[in-house]
Tab-separated table of C-alpha atoms and ligand atoms in Angstrom:
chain	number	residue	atom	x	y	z
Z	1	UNK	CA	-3.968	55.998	-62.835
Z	2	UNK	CA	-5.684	53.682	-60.294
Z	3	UNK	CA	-8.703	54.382	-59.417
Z	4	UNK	CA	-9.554	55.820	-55.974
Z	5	UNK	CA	-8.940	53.474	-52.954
Z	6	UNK	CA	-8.008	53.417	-49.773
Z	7	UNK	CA	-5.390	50.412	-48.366
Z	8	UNK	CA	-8.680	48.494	-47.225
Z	9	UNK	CA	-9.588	48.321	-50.418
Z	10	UNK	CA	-12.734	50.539	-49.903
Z	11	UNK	CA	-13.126	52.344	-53.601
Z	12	UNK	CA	-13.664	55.934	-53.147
Z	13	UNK	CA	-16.381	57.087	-55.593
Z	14	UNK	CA	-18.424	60.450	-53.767
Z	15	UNK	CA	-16.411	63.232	-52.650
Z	16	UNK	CA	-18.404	65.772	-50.511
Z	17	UNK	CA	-17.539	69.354	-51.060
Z	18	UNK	CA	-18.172	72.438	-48.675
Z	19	UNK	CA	-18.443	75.662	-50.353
Z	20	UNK	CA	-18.550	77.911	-47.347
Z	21	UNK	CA	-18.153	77.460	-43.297
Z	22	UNK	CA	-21.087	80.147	-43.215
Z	23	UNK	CA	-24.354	79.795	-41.662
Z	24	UNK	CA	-27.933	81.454	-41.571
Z	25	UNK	CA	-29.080	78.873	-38.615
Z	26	UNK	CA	-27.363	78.432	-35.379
Z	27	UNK	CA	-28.344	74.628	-34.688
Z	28	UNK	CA	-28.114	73.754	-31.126
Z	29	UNK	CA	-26.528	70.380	-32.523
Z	30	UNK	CA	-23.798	72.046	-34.306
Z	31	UNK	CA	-22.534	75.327	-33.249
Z	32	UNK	CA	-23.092	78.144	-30.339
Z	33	UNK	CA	-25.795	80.737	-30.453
Z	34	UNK	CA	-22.865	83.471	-31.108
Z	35	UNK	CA	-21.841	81.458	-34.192
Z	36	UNK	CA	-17.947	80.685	-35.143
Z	37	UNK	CA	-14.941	82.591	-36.434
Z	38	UNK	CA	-15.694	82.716	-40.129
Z	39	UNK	CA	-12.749	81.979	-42.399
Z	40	UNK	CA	-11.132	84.977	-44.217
Z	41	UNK	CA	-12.343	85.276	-47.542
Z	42	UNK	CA	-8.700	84.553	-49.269
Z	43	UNK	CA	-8.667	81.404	-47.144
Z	44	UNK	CA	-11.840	80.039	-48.878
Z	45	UNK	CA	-11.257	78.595	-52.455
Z	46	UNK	CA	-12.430	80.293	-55.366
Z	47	UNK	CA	-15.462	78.443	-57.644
Z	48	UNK	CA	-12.698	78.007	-60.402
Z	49	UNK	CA	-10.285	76.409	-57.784
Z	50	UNK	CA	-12.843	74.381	-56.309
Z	51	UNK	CA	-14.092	73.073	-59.742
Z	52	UNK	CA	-10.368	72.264	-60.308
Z	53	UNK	CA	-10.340	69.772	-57.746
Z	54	UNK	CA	-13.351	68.424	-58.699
Z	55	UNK	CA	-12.284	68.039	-62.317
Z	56	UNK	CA	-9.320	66.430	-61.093
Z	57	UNK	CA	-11.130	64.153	-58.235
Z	58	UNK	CA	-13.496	62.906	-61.260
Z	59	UNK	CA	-10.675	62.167	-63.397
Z	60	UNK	CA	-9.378	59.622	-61.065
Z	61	UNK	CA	-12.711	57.999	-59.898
Z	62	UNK	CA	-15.019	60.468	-58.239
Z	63	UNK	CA	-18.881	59.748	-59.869
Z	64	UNK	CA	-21.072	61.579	-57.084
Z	65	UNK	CA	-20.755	65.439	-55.743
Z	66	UNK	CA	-22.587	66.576	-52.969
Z	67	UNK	CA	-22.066	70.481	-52.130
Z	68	UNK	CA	-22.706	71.356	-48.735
Z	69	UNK	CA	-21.514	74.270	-46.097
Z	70	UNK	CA	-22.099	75.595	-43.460
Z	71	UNK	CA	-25.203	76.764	-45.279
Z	72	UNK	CA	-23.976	76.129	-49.153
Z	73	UNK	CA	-26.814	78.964	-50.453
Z	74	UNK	CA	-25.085	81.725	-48.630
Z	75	UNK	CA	-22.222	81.435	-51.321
Z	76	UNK	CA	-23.082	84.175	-53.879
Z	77	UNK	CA	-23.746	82.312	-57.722
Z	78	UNK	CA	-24.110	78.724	-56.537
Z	79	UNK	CA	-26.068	77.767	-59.443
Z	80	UNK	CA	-23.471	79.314	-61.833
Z	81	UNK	CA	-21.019	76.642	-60.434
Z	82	UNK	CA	-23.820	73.865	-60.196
Z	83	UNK	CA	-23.716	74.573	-64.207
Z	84	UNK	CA	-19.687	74.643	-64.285
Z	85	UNK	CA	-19.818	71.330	-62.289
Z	86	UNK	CA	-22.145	69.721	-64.481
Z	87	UNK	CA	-19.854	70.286	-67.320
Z	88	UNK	CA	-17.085	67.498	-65.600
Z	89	UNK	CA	-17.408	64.507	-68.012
Z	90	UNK	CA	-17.854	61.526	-65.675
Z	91	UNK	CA	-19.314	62.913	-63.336
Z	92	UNK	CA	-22.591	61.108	-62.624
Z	93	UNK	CA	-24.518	62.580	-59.623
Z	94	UNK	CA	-24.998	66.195	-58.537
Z	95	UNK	CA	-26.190	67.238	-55.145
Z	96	UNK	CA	-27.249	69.566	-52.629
Z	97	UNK	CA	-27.750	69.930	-48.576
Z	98	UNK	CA	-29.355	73.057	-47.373
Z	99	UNK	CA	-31.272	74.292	-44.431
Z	100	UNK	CA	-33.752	75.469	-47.264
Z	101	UNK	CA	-34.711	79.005	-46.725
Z	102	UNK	CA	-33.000	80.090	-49.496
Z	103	UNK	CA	-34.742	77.738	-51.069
Z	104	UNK	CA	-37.903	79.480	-52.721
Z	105	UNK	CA	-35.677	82.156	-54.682
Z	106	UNK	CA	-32.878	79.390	-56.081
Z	107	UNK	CA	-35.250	76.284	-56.475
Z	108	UNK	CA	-35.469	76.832	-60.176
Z	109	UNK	CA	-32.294	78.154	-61.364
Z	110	UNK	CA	-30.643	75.438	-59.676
Z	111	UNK	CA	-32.811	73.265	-61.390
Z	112	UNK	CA	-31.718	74.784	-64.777
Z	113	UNK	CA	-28.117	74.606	-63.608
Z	114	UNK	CA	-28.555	71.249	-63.824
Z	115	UNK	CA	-28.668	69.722	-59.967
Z	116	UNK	CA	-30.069	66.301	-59.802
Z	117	UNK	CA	-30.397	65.374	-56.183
Z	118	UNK	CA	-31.310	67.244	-52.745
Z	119	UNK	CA	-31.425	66.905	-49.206
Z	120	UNK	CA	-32.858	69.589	-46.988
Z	121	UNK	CA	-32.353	69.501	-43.128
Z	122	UNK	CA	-35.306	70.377	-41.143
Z	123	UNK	CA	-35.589	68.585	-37.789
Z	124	UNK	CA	-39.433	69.611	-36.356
Z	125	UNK	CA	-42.692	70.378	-38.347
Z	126	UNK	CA	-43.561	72.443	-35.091
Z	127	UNK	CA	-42.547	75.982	-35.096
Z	128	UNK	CA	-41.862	76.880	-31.394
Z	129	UNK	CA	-39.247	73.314	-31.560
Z	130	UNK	CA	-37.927	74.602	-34.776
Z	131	UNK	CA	-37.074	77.930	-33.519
Z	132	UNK	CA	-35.858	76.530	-30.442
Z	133	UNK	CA	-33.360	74.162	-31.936
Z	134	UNK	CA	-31.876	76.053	-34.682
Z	135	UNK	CA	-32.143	79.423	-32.699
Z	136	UNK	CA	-33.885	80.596	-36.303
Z	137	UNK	CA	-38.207	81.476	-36.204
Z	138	UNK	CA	-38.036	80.662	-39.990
Z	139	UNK	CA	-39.927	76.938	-40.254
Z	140	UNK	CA	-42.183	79.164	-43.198
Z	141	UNK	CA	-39.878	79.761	-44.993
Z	142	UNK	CA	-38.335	76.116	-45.338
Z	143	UNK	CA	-41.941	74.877	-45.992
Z	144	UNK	CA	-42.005	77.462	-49.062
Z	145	UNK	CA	-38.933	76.338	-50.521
Z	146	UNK	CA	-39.855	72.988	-50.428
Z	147	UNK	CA	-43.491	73.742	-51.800
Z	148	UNK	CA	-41.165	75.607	-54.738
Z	149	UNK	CA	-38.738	73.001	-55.479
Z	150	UNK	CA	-42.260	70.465	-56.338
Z	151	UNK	CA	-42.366	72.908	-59.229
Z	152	UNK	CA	-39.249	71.421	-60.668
Z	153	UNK	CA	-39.601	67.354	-60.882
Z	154	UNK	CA	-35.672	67.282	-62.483
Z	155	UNK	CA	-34.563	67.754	-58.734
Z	156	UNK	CA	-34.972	63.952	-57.444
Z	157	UNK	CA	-35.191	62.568	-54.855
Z	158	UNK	CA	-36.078	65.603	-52.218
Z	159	UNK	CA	-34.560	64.062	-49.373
Z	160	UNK	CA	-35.811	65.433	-46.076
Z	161	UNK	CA	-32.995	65.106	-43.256
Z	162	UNK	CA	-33.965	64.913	-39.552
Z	163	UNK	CA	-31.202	65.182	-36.636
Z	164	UNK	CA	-32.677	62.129	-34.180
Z	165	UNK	CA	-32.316	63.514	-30.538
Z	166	UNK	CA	-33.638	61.884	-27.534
Z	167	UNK	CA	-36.358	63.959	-25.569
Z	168	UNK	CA	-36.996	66.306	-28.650
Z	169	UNK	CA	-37.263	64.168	-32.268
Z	170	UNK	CA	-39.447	61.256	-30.572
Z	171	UNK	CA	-43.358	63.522	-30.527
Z	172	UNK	CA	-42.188	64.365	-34.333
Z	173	UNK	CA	-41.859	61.179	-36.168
Z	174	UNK	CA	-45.009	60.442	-37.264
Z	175	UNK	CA	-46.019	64.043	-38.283
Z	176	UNK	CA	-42.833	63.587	-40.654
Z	177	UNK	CA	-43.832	60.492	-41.672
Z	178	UNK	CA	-47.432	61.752	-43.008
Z	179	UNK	CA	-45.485	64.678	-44.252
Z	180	UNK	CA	-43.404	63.157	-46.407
Z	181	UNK	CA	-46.018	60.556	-47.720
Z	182	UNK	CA	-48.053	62.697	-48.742
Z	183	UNK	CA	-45.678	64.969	-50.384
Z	184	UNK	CA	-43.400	61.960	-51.571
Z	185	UNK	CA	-40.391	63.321	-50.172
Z	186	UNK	CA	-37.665	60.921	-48.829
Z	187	UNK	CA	-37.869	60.822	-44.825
Z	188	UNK	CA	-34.327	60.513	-43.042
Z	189	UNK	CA	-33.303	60.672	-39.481
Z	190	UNK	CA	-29.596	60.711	-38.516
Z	191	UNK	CA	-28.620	59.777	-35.253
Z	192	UNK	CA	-26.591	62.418	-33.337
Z	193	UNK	CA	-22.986	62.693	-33.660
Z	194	UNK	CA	-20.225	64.018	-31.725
Z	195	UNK	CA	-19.559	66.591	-33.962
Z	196	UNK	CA	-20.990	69.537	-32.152
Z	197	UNK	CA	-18.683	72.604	-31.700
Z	198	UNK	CA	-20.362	72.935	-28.061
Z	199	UNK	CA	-18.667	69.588	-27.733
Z	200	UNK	CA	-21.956	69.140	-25.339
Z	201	UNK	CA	-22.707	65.477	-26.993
Z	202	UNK	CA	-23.633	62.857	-25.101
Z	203	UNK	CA	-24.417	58.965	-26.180
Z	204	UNK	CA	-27.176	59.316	-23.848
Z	205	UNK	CA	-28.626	62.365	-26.581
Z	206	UNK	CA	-28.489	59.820	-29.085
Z	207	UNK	CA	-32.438	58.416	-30.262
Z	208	UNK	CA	-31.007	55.711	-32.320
Z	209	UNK	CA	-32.845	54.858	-35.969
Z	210	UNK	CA	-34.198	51.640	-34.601
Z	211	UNK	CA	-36.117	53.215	-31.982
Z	212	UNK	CA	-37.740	55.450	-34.230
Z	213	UNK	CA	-38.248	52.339	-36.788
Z	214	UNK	CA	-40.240	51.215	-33.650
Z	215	UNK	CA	-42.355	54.194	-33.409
Z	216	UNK	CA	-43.142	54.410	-36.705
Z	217	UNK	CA	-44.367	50.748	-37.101
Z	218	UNK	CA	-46.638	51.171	-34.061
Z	219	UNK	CA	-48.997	53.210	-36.427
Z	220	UNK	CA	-47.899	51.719	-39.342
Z	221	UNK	CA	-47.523	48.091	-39.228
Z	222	UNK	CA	-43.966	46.219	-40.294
Z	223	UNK	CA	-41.980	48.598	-42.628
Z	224	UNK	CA	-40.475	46.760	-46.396
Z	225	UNK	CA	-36.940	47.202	-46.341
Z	226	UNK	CA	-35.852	48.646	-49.732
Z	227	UNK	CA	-32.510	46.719	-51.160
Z	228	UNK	CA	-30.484	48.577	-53.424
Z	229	UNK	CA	-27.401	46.365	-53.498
Z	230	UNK	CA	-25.040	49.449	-53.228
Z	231	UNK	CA	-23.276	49.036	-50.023
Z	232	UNK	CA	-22.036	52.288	-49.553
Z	233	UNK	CA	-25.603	53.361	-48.965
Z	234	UNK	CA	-25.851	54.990	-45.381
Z	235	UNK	CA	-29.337	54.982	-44.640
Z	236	UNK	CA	-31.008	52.193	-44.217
Z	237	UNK	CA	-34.386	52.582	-46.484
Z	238	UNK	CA	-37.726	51.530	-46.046
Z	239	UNK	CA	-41.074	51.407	-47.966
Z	240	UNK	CA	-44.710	50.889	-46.151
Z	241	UNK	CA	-46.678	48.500	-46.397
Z	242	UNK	CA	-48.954	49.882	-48.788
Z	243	UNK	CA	-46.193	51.132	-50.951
Z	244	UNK	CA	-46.372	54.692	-50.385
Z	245	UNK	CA	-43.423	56.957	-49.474
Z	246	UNK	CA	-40.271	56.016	-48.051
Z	247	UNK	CA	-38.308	56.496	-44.763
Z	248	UNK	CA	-34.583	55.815	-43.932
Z	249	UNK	CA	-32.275	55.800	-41.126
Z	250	UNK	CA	-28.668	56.474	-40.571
Z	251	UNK	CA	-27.442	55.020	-37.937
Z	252	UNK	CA	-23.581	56.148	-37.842
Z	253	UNK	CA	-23.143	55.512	-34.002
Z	254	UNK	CA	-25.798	52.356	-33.508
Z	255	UNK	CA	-25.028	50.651	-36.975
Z	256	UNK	CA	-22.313	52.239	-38.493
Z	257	UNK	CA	-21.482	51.822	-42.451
Z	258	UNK	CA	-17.871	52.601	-42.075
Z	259	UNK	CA	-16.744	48.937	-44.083
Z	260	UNK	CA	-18.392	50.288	-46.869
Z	261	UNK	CA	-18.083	53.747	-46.827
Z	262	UNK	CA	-16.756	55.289	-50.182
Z	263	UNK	CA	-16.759	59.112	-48.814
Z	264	UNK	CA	-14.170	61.827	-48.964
Z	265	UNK	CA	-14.767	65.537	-48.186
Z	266	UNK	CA	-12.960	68.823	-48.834
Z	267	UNK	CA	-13.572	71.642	-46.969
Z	268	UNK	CA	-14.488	75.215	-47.738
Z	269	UNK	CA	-10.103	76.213	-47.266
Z	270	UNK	CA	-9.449	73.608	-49.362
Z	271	UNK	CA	-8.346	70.490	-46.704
Z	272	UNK	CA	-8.965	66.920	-47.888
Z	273	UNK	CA	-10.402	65.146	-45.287
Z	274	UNK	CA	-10.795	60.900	-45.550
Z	275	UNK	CA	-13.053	60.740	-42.930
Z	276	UNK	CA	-15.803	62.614	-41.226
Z	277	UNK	CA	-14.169	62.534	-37.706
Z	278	UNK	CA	-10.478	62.744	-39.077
Z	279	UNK	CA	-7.991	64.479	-36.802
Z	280	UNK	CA	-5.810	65.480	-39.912
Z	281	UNK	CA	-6.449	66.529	-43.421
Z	282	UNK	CA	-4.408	67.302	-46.571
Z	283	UNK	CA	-3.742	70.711	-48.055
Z	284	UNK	CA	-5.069	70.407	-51.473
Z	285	UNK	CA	-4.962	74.379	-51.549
Z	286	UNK	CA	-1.429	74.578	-51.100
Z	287	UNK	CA	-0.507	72.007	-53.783
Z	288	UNK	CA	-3.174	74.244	-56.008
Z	289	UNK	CA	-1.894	77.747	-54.934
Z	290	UNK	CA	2.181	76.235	-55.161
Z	291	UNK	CA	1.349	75.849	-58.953
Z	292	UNK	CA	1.611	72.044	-58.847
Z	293	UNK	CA	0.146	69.713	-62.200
Z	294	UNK	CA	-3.196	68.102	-62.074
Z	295	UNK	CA	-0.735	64.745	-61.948
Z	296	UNK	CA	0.417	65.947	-58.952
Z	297	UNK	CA	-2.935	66.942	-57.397
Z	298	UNK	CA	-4.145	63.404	-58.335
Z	299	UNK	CA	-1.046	62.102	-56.555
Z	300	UNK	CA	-1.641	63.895	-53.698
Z	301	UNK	CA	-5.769	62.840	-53.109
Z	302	UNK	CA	-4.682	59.506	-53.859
Z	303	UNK	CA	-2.070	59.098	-51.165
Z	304	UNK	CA	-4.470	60.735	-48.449
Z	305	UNK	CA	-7.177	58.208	-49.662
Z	306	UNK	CA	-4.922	55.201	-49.193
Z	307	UNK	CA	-4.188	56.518	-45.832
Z	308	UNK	CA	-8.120	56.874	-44.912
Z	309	UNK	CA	-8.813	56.042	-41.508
Z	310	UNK	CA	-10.590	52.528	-41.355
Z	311	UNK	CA	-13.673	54.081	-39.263
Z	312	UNK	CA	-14.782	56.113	-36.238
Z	313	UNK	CA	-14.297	55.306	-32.803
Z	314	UNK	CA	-17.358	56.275	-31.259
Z	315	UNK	CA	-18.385	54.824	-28.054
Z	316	UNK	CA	-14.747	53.209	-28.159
Z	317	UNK	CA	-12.002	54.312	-25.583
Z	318	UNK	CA	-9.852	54.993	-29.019
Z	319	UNK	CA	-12.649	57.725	-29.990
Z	320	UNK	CA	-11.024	61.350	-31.022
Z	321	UNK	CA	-13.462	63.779	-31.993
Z	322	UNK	CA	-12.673	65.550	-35.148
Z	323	UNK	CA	-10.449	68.371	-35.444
Z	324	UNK	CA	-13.283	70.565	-36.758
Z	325	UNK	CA	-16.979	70.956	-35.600
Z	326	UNK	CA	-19.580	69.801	-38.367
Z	327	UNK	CA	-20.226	73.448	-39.357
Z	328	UNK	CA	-16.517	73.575	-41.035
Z	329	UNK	CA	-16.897	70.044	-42.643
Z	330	UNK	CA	-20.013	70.271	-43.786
Z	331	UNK	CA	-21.532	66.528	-43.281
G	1	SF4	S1	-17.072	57.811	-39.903
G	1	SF4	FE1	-15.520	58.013	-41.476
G	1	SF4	S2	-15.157	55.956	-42.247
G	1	SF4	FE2	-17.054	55.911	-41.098
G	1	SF4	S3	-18.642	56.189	-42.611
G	1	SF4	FE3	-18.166	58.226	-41.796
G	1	SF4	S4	-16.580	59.039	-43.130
G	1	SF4	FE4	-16.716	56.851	-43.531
């Protein structure tokens, strides 16, 4: 079979995968104080049917997993299916987003399970703005798990994702930036997308990842952009000028990478979705649950993918916002 590709000839090769809508935080930038409607338990896919679809997804061109949520660490025996995962032949890349306060207990059985790559969201070193914007007094705890997972060097790189908003992120960059040089950890910001389930988003909210470029080389002199040649790369990386650490940018709404973007999700209930902000989504559970071959699974993800939507609209009279809030796609 052909491998993944969508009809503008964008190959498909990382295939994002949330393993629960669940959440310990309450981010101001994705959903209300009072939380969501949780899915029902037999509406959530099991680990084996999960790893089914990723078995499948591999066999047909998938190299790079990322797990996500809601909070993925919630999920009982994550590491357990980190190892099942990392049994997939083919399958090159193995990753993780959390909010990272479950960090400290799971750091090194994940390790052992095999997980190669993680990104933990934390958006202010201060603990009053920390508690403020994720409605959570637990900035400690995140700092321990982070302090844990330097224990295990197999995890790498320890990516350290920032949500840029206007009036709050600015005072924070260059603590982060110290932070993460002198911890090498991978600074990120990510400009703020219309994905909130407040649906409170405005482009005048957004602190856009050449502004904070600017603030950073006030104190720091020209940044050393950092070529990788893979296009599908989202953030846009950066070294200093005296080589130490590294700081990107994603800049979905200034500079989006949507020519290039080789991304797929499926959510927690099983839907495929093509694109972050799609409006519709394929029932891979059904075609699971009805029985159907692994042929016809890989029929199935292939004619979504060829279907995927050639970008977002943001900013653009055409814009929709996605059917779900970020929470239930899980980035
Ligand atoms: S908005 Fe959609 S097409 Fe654009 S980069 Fe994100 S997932 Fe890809």
């Amino acid at each position: 079979m052909e491998p993944l590709a969508d009809s503008y000839g964008r190959r498909i090769k990382s295939m994002r995968i949330s393993i629960t809508d669940k959440c310990n935080f309450r981010c101001a930038y994705c959903m209300p104080a009072e939380g969501l409607p949780w899915l029902k338990k037999s509406e959530i896919l099991s680990y084996e049917e999960l790893e089914h679809i990723a078995r499948v997804a591999v066999s047909i061109g998938i190299e790079q997993i990322r797990l996500t949520g809601g909070e993925p660490l919630v999920r009982r025996d994550v590491p357990e299916f980190v190892r099942q995962l990392r049994q997939i032949e083919g399958l090159r890349s193995l990753s993780l987003t959390t909010n990272g306060i479950l960090l400290k207990q799971q750091a090194k059985v994940l390790a052992e399970a095999g997980l190669s790559r993680i990104n933990v969201s934390l958006d202010s070193l201060v603990r009053e703005k920390f508690a403020q914007l994720t409605r959570r007094d637990q900035l400690e705890r995140v700092l321990e798990g982070l302090a844990e997972l330097e224990k295990y060097p197999s995890i790498y790189p320890v990516k350290i994702n920032a949500v840029a908003i206007r009036g709050y992120s600015e005072e924070d960059v260059l603590d982060f930036v110290r932070f993460a040089r002198n911890k090498a950890y991978v600074m990120r910001w990510i400009e703020f997308m219309p994905l909130d389930a407040d649906q409170i988003w405005c482009k005048e909210d957004i602190l856009t990842g050449g502004e904070i470029k600017a603030i950073i080389e006030t104190q720091y002199g020209p940044l050393v952009p950092i070529t990788t040649g893979d296009p599908s790369e989202t953030a846009r990386r950066y070294t200093f000028s005296d080589g130490v650490g590294e700081v990107g940018f994603i800049n979905p709404v200034s500079e989006p990478f949507c020519a290039h973007c080789d991304r797929i999700r499926l959510t927690a209930d099983g839907q495929l979705r093509t694109c972050l902000f799609a409006t519709e989504e394929t029932d891979l559970r059904a075609v699971l649950r009805g029985g159907k071959s692994d042929e016809e699974l890989a029929a199935t993800i292939h004619q979504a993918v060829w279907h995927k939507e050639l970008k977002h609209y943001i900013g653009d009279k055409r814009f929709r916002r996605a059917n779900r809030s970020m929470s239930m796609i899980g980035g």
